[in-house]
Short mmCIF file of C-alpha atoms and ligand atoms in Angstrom, two decimals:
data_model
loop_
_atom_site.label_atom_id
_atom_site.label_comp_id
_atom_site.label_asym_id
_atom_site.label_seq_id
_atom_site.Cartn_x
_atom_site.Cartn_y
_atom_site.Cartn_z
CA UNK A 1 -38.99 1.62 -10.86
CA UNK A 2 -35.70 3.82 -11.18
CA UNK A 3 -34.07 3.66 -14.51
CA UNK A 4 -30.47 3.71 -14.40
CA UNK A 5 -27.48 3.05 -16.78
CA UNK A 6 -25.84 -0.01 -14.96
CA UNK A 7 -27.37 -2.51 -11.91
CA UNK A 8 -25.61 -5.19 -9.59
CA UNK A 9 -27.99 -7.24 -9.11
CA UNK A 10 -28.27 -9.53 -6.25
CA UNK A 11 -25.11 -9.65 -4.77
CA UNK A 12 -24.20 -9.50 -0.95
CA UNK A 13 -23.07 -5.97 -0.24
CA UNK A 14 -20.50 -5.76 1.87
CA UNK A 15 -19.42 -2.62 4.30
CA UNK A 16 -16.90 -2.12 7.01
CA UNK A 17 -19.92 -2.65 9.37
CA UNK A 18 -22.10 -5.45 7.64
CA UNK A 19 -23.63 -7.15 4.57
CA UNK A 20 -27.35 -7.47 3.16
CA UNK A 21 -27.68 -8.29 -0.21
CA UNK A 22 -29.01 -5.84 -2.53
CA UNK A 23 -29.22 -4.21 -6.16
CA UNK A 24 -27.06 -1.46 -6.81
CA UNK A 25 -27.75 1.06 -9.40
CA UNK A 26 -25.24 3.01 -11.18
CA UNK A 27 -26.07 6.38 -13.34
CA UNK A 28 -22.25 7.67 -15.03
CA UNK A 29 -19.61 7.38 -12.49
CA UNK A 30 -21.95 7.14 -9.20
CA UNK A 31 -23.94 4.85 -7.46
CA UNK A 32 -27.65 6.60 -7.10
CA UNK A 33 -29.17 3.54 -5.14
CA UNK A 34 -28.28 0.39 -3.14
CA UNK A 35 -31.94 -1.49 -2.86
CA UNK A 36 -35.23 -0.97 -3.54
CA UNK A 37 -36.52 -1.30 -7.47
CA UNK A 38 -34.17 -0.73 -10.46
CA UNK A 39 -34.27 -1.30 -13.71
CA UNK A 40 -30.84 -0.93 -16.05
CA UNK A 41 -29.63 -0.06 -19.23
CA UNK A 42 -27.12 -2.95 -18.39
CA UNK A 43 -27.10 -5.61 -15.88
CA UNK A 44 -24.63 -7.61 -14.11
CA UNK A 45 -25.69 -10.61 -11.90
CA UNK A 46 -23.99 -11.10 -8.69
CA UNK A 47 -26.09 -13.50 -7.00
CA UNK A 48 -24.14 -16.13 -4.74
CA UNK A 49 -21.14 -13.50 -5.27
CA UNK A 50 -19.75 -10.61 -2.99
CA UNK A 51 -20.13 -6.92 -3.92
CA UNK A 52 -17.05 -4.96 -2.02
CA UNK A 53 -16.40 -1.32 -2.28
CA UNK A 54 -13.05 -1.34 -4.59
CA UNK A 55 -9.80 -1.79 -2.66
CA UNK A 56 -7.78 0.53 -1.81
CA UNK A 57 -4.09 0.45 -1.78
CA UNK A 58 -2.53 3.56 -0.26
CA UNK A 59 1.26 2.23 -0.79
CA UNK A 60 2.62 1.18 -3.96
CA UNK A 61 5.87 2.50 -5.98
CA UNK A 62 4.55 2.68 -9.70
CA UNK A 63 6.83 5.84 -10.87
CA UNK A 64 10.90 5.34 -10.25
CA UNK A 65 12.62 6.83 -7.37
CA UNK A 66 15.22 7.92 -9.99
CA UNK A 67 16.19 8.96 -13.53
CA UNK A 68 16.55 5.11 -14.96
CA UNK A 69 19.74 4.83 -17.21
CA UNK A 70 19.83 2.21 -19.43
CA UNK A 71 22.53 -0.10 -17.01
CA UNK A 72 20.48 0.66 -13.82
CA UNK A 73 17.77 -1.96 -12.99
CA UNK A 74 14.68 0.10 -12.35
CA UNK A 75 11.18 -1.23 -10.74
CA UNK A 76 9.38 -3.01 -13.75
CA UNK A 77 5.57 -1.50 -13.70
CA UNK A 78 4.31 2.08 -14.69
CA UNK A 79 1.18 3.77 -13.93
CA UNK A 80 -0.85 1.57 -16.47
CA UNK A 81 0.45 -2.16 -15.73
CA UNK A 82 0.44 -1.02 -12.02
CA UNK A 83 -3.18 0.17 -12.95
CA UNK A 84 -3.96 -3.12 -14.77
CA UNK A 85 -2.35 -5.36 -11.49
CA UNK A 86 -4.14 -3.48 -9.32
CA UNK A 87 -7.89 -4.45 -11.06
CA UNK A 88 -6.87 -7.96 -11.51
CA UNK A 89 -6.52 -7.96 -7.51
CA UNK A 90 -9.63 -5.92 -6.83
CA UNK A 91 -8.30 -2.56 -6.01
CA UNK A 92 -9.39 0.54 -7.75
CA UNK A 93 -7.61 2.98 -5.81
CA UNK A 94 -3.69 3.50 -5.34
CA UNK A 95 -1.69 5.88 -3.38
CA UNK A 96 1.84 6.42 -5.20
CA UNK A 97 5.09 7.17 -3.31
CA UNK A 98 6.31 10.31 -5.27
CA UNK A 99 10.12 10.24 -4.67
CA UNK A 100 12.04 13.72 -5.23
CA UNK A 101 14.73 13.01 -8.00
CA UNK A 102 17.90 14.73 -7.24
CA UNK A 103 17.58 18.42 -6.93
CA UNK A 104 13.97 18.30 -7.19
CA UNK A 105 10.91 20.01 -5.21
CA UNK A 106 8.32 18.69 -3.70
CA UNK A 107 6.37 20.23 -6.15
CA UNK A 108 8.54 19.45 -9.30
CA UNK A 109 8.89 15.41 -8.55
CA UNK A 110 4.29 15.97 -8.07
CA UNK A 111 4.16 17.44 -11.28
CA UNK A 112 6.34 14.70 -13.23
CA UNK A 113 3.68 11.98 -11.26
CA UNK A 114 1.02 13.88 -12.19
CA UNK A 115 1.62 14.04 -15.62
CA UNK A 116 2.89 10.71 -16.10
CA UNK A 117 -0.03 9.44 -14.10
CA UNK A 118 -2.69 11.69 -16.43
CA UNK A 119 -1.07 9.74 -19.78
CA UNK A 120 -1.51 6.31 -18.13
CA UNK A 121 -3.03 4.99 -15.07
CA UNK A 122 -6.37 3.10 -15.72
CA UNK A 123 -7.86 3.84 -12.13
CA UNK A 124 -7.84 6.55 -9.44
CA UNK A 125 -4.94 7.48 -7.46
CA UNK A 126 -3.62 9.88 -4.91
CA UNK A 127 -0.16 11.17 -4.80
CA UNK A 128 2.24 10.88 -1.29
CA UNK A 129 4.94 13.51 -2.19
CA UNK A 130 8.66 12.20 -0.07
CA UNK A 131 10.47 14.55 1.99
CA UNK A 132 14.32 13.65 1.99
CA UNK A 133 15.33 17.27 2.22
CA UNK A 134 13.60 19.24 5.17
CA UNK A 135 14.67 22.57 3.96
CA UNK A 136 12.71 25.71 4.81
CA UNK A 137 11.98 25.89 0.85
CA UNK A 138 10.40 22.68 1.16
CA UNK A 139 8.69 23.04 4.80
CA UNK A 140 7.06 25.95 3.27
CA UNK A 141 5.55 24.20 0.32
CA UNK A 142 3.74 21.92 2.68
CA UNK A 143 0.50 24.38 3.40
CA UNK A 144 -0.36 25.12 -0.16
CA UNK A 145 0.35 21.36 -1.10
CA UNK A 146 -2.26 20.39 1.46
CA UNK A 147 -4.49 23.14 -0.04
CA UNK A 148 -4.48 21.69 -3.43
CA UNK A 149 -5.20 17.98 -1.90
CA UNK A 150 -1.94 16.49 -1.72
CA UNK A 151 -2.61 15.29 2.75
CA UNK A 152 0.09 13.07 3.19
CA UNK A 153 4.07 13.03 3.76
CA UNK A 154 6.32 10.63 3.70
CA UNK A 155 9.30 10.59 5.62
CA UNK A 156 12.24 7.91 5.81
CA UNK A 157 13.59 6.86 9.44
CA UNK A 158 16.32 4.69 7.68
CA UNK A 159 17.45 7.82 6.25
CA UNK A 160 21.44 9.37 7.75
CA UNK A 161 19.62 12.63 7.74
CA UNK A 162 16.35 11.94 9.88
CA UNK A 163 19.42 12.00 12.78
CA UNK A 164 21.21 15.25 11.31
CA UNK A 165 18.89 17.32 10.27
CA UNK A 166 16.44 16.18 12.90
CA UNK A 167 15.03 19.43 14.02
CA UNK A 168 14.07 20.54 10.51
CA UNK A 169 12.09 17.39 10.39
CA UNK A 170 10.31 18.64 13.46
CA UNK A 171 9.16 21.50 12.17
CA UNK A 172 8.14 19.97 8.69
CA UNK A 173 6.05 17.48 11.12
CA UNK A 174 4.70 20.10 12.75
CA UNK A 175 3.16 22.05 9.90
CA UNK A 176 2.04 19.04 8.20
CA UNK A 177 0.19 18.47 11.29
CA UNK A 178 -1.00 21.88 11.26
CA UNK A 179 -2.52 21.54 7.64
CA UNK A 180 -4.20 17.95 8.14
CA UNK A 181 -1.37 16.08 6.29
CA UNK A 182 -0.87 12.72 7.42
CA UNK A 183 2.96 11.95 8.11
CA UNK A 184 3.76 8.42 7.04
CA UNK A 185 6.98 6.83 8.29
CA UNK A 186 9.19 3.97 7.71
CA UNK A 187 10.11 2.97 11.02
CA UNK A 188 13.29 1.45 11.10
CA UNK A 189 16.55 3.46 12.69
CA UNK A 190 18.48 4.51 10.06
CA UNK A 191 21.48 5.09 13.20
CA UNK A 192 21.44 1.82 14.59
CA UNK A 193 21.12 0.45 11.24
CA UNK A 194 24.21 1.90 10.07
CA UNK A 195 25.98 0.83 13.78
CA UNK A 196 25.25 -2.95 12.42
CA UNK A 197 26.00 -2.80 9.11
CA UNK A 198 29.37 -1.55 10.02
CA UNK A 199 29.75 -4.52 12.31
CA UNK A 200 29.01 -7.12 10.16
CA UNK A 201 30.92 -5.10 7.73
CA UNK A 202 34.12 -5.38 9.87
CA UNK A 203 32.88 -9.31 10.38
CA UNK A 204 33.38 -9.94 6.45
CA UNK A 205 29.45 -11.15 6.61
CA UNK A 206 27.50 -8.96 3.85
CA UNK A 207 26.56 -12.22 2.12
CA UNK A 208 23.14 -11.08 1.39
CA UNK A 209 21.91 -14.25 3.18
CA UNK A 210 22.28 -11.84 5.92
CA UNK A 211 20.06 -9.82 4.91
CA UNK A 212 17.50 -10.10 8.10
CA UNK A 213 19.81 -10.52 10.74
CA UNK A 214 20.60 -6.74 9.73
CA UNK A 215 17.79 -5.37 10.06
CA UNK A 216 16.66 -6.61 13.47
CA UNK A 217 13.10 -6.30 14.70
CA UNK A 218 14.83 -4.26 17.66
CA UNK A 219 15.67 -1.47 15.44
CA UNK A 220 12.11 -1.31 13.64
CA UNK A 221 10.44 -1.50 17.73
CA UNK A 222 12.81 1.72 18.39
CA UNK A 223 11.88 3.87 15.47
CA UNK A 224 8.03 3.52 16.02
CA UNK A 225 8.63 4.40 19.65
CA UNK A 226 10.04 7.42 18.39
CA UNK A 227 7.54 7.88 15.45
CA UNK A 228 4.83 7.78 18.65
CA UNK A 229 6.78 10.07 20.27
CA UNK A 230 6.79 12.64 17.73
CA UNK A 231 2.96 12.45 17.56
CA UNK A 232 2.60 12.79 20.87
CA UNK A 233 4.93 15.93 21.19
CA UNK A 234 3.21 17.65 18.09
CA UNK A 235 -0.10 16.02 18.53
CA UNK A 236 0.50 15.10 14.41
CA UNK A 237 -1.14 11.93 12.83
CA UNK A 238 1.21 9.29 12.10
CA UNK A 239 1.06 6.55 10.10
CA UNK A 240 3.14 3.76 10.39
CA UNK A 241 3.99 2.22 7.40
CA UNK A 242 4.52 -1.71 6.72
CA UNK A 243 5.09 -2.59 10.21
CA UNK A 244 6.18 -6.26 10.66
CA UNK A 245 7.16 -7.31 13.87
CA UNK A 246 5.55 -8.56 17.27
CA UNK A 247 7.80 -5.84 18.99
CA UNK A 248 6.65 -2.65 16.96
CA UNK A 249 2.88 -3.95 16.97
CA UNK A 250 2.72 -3.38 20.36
CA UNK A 251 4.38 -0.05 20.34
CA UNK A 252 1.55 0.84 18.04
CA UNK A 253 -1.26 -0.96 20.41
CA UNK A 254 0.00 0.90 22.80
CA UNK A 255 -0.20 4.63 21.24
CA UNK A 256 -3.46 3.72 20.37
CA UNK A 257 -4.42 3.12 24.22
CA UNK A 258 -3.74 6.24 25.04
CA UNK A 259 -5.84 8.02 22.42
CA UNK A 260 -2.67 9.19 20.46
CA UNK A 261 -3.32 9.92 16.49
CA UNK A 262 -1.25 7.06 15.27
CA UNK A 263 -2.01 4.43 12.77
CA UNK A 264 -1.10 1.09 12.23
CA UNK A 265 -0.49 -0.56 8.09
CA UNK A 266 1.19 -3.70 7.55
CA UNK A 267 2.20 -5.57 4.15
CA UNK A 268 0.89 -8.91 3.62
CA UNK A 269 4.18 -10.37 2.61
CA UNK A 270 4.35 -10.08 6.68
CA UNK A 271 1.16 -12.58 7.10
CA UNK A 272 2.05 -15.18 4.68
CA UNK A 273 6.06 -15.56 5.05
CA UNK A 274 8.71 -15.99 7.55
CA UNK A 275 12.53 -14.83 7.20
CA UNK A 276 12.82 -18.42 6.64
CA UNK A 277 12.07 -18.03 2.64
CA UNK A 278 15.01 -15.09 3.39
CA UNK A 279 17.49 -18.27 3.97
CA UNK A 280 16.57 -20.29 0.97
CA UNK A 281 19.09 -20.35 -2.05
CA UNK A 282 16.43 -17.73 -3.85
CA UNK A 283 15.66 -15.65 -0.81
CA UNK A 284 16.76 -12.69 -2.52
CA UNK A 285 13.71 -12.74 -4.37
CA UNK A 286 11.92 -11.89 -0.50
CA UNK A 287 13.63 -9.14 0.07
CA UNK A 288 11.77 -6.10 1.25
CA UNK A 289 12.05 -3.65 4.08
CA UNK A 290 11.81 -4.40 6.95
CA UNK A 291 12.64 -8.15 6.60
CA UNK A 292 10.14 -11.01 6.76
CA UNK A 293 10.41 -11.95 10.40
CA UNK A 294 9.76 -15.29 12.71
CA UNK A 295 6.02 -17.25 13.11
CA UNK A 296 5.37 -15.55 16.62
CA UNK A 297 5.56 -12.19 14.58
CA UNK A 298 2.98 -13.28 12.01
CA UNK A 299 0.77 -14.37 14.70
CA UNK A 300 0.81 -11.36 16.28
CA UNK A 301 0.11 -9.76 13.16
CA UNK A 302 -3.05 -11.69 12.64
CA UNK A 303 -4.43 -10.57 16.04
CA UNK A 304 -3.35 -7.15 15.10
CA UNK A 305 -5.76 -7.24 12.19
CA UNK A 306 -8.35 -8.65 14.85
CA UNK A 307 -8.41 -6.60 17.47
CA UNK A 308 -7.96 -3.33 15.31
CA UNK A 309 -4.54 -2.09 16.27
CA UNK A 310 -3.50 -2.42 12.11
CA UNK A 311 -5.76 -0.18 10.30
CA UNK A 312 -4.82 -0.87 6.68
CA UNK A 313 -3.10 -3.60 4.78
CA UNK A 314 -1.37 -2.12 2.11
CA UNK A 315 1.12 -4.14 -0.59
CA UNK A 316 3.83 -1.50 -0.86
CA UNK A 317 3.86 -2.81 -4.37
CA UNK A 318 7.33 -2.76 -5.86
CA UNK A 319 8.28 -4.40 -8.79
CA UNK A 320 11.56 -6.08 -9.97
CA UNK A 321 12.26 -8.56 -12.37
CA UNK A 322 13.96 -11.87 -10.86
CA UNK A 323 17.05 -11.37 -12.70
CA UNK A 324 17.36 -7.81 -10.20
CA UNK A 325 16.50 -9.38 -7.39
CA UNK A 326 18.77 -12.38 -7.75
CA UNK A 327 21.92 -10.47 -9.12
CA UNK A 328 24.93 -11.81 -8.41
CA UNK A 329 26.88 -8.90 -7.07
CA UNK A 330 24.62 -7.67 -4.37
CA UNK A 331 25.18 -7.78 -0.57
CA UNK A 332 22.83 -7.19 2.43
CA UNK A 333 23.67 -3.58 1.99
CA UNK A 334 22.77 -3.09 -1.69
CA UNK A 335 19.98 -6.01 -1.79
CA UNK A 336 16.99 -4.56 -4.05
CA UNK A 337 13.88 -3.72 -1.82
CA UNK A 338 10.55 -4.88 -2.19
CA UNK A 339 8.19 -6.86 -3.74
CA UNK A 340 5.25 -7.07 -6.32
CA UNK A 341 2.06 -7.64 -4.23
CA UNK A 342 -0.74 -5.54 -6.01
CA UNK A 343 -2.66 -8.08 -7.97
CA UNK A 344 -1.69 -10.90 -5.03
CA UNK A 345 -2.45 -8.71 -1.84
CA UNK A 346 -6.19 -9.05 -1.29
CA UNK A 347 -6.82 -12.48 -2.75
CA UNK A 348 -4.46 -13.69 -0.48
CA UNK A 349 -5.65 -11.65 2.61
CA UNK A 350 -9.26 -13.29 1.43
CA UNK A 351 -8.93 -16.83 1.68
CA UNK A 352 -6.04 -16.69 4.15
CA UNK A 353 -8.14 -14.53 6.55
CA UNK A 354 -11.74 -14.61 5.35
CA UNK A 355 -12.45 -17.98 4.53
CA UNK A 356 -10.31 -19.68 7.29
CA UNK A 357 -12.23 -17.19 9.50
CA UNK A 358 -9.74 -15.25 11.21
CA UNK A 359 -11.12 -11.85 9.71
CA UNK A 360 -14.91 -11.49 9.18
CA UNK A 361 -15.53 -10.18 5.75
CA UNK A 362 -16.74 -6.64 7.03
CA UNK A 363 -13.26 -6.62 9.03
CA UNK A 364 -11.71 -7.15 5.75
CA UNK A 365 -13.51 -4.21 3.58
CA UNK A 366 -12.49 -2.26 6.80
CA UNK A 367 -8.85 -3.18 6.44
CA UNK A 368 -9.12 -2.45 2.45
CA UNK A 369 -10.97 -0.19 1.52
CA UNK A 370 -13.26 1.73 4.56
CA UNK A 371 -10.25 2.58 6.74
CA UNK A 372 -7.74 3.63 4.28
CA UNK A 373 -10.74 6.32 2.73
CA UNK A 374 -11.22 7.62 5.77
CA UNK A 375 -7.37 7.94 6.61
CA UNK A 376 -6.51 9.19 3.76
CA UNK A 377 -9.49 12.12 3.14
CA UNK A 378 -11.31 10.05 0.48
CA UNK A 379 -14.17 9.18 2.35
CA UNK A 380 -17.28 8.79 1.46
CA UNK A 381 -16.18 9.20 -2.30
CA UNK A 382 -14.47 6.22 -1.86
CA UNK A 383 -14.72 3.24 0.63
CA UNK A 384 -18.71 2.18 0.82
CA UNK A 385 -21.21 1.68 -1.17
CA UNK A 386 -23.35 4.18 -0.83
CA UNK A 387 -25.62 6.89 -2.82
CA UNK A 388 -23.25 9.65 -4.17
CA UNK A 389 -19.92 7.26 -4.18
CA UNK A 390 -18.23 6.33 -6.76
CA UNK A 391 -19.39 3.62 -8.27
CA UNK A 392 -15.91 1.42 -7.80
CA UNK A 393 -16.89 -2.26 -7.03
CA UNK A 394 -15.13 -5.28 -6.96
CA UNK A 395 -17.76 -8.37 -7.21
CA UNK A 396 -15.73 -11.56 -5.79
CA UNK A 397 -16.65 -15.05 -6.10
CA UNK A 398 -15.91 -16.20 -2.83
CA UNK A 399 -15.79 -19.80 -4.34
CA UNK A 400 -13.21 -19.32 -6.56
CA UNK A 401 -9.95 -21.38 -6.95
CA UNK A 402 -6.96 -21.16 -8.38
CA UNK A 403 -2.85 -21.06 -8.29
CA UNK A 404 -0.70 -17.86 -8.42
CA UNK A 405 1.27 -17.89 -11.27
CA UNK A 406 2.90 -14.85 -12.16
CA UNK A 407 3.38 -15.60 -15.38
CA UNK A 408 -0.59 -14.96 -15.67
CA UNK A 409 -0.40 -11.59 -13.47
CA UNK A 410 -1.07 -8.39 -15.06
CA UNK A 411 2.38 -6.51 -13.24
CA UNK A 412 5.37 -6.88 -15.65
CA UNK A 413 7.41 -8.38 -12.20
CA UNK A 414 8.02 -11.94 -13.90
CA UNK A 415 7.53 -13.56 -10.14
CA UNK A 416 5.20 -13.64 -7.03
CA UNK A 417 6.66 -14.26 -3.64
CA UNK A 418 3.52 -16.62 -3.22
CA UNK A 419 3.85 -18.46 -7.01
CA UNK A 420 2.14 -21.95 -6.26
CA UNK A 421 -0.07 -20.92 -3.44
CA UNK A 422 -3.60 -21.82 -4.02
CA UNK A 423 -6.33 -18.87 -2.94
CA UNK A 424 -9.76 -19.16 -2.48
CA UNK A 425 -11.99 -16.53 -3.12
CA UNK A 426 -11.16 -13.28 -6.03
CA UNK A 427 -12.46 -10.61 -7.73
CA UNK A 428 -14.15 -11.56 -10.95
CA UNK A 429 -15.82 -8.33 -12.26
CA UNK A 430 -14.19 -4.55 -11.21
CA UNK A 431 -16.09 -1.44 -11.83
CA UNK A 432 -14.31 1.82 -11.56
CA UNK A 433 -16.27 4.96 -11.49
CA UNK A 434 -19.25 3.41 -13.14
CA UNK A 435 -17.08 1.35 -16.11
CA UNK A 436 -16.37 -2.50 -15.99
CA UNK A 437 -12.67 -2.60 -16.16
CA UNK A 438 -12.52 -6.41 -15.19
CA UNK A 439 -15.34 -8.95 -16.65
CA UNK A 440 -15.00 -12.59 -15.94
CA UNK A 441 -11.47 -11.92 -14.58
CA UNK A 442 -10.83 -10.22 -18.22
CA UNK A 443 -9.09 -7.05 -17.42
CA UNK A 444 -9.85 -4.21 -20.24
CA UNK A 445 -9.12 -0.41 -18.92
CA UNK A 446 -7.93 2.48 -21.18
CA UNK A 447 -4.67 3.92 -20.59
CA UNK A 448 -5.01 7.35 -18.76
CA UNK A 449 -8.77 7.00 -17.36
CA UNK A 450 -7.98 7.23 -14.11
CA UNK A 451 -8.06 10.33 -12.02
CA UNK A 452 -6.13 12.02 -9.52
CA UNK A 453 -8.40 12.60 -6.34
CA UNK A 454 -7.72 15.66 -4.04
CA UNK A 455 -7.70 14.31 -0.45
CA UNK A 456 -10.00 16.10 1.89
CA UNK A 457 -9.16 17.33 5.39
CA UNK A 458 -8.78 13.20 6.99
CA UNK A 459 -12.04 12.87 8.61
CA UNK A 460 -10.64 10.18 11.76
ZN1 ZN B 501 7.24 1.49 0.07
#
């Protein structure tokens, strides 16, 4: 009988490939054993409940893409309510966009993250630095940035300069790939964007109703042609991020065919709504980019998650307050992007994919938590339940019910995009690294316990 500080007991244990249920024992921050005879300091039952390696969410804006003033509107959660969400929805990993403010390096916008992210997130967390200015200072940076852990890039399609300074890009693409940084893009043409914006411009229709009509699914389908064709020509891993449409799905399906290094997220908003709620007199409260699209697109998002072509499902997390999101004097072109999905995103992809039976559940730890390790050089510290992990575990009650209300959520957005919905099925007790930060769907973490993790070489 092995003596530990903390054991699971009798839950199902879930993994990307199966589930048998087992005890799980847990000495400090790791888990030491999964079966066999244990005996603990403390005890937790899971029986009739699912143990699930923590989620992970490798897309979420917790820090501000800008110095906030006190007249600008500014995204409403930090590192520590974003850190509090994210446990109230299962997840015990984020990855943070790190926007450059102006003037900034790569290095410089890290380092304010870092810090801020030190003071107060409450779970683990990697760091995706943004590169809006390919400049050789910054193209240089990239190797010892990968050599201290930070694997990942993010570049902006949508942005004028992806077009005019597209050669520097290039080569910042190519020494990313070089170092084992994964390059994630936002496909969506920033060109052709601009070419209808102008036209409905000259039209006199920037109503922000809309809002969908420009940013056609079209324009998303060319820009992840083009991100495939950029991995192709440097033989870099790309990772697509939020992709929403029937049209750019199969662009992916396709790159993964023929053996290409590309990889597939999407952003639940994308399974559960259609550009319909876009229409309605609050639609600006939908708003995200790309737009929600039509049914057909949904569907093929569903089979997406199926067959494998979408690796990860990721919230892209960004929080506003409803009075933002609904002001008065924005158009299509100014509309405030994104929405708060961190506590909502895996509940939601549970009972609307789990228990109606479209995903099976090891599909879904897959989509969560296994995949995104791997992609994203955390694996096996992260992403299984396994000797030597971490011990982060989200124990769901597959049974449970109950109404999203935002009002209840843990994120300081005051509204959910899927208020009213009923969900089956949600995490009840969260360990990270060996602490219970969630008991009884009572969230309790200390501000600042989390840890930044150094991403290894992506193991694919
Ligand atoms: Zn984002």
């Amino acid at each position: 009988m092995n003596h530990v500080d903390l054991v699971v007991r009798g839950g199902l244990v879930a993994s990307a490939q199966g589930a048998f249920t087992a005890d799980i024992g847990i000495d400090g921050d790791r888990i030491v054993q999964v079966g066999g005879s244990l005996e603990g300091t403390e005890e937790i039952s899971a029986a009739g409940k699912l143990v699930l390696p923590g989620g992970i969410d490798v897309h979420v804006h917790l820090s501000s893409g800008r110095p906030s003033s006190p007249s600008s509107y500014a995204w409403v959660d930090n590192f520590y309510s974003g850190s509090l969400a994210a446990i109230a929805g299962g997840i015990t990993t984020f990855g943070n966009m790190t926007f450059p403010w102006p003037g900034d390096t790569l290095d410089q916008a890290l380092a304010r993250d870092l810090e801020q992210a030190r003071n107060d997130a409450a779970v683990d967390y990697i760091l995706h630095p943004v590169l809006f200015d390919p400049s050789e200072q910054a193209r240089l940076a990239l190797p010892a940035l990968a050599e201290k852990g930070f694997r990942t890039l993010k570049i902006f399609l949508t942005e004028t300069t992806f077009n005019s300074r597209i050669n520097e890009f290039l080569e910042a693409i190519a020494i990313a790939a070089e170092h084992g940084v994964l390059v994630l893009m936002h496909c969506e043409d920033g060109a052709l964007l601009d070419a209808i914006s102008t036209n409905l411009t000259r039209l006199g229709r920037t109503d922000i109703s809309e809002y969908a009509l420009s940013r056609p699914d079209f324009v998303e389908e060319a820009a992840i042609q083009r991100a495939v064709s950029i991995s192709q020509t440097l033989n870099a891993a790309v990772y697509a991020v939020h992709v929403s449409s029937a049209k750019a799905i199969q662009v992916g399906r396709a790159a993964k065919q023929r053996g290409l290094p590309f990889f597939v997220e999407t952003r639940p908003m994308y399974l559960h709504l259609t550009s319909e709620a876009l229409r309605a007199p609050d639609g600006p409260k939908f708003v995200g980019a790309p737009p929600l699209r039509e049914v057909e697109d949904a569907t093929a998002l569903w089979l997406a998650l199926q067959d494998g072509t979408v690796d990860t499902v990721a919230s892209d997390h960004a929080p506003w307050s409803l009075e933002a999101k609904l002001d008065q004097r924005l158009d299509f072109r100014t509309a405030r992007q994104g929405v708060a999905d961190l506590e909502t995103s895996l509940p939601m992809l549970f009972s609307e994919g789990v228990r109606t039976g479209r995903l099976s559940l090891s599909r879904f730890v897959e989509l969560v938590s296994a995949k995104p390790a791997q992609l994203f050089g955390l694996w096996p510290r992260k992403g299984v339940i396994a000797p030597g992990s971490d011990a982060d575990l989200a124990i769901w009650d597959p049974t449970y019910e109950y109404v999203i209300e935002a009002a209840r959520h843990q994120s300081r957005a005051d509204y959910s995009v899927y208020e009213g919905r009923k969900v089956t099925g949600a995490p009840v007790t969260v360990i990270s690294r060996g602490e219970i930060v969630m008991s009884d769907r009572v969230v309790s973490a200390q501000r600042g316990r989390g840890v930044w993790l150094a991403a290894q070489p992506p193991s694919r």
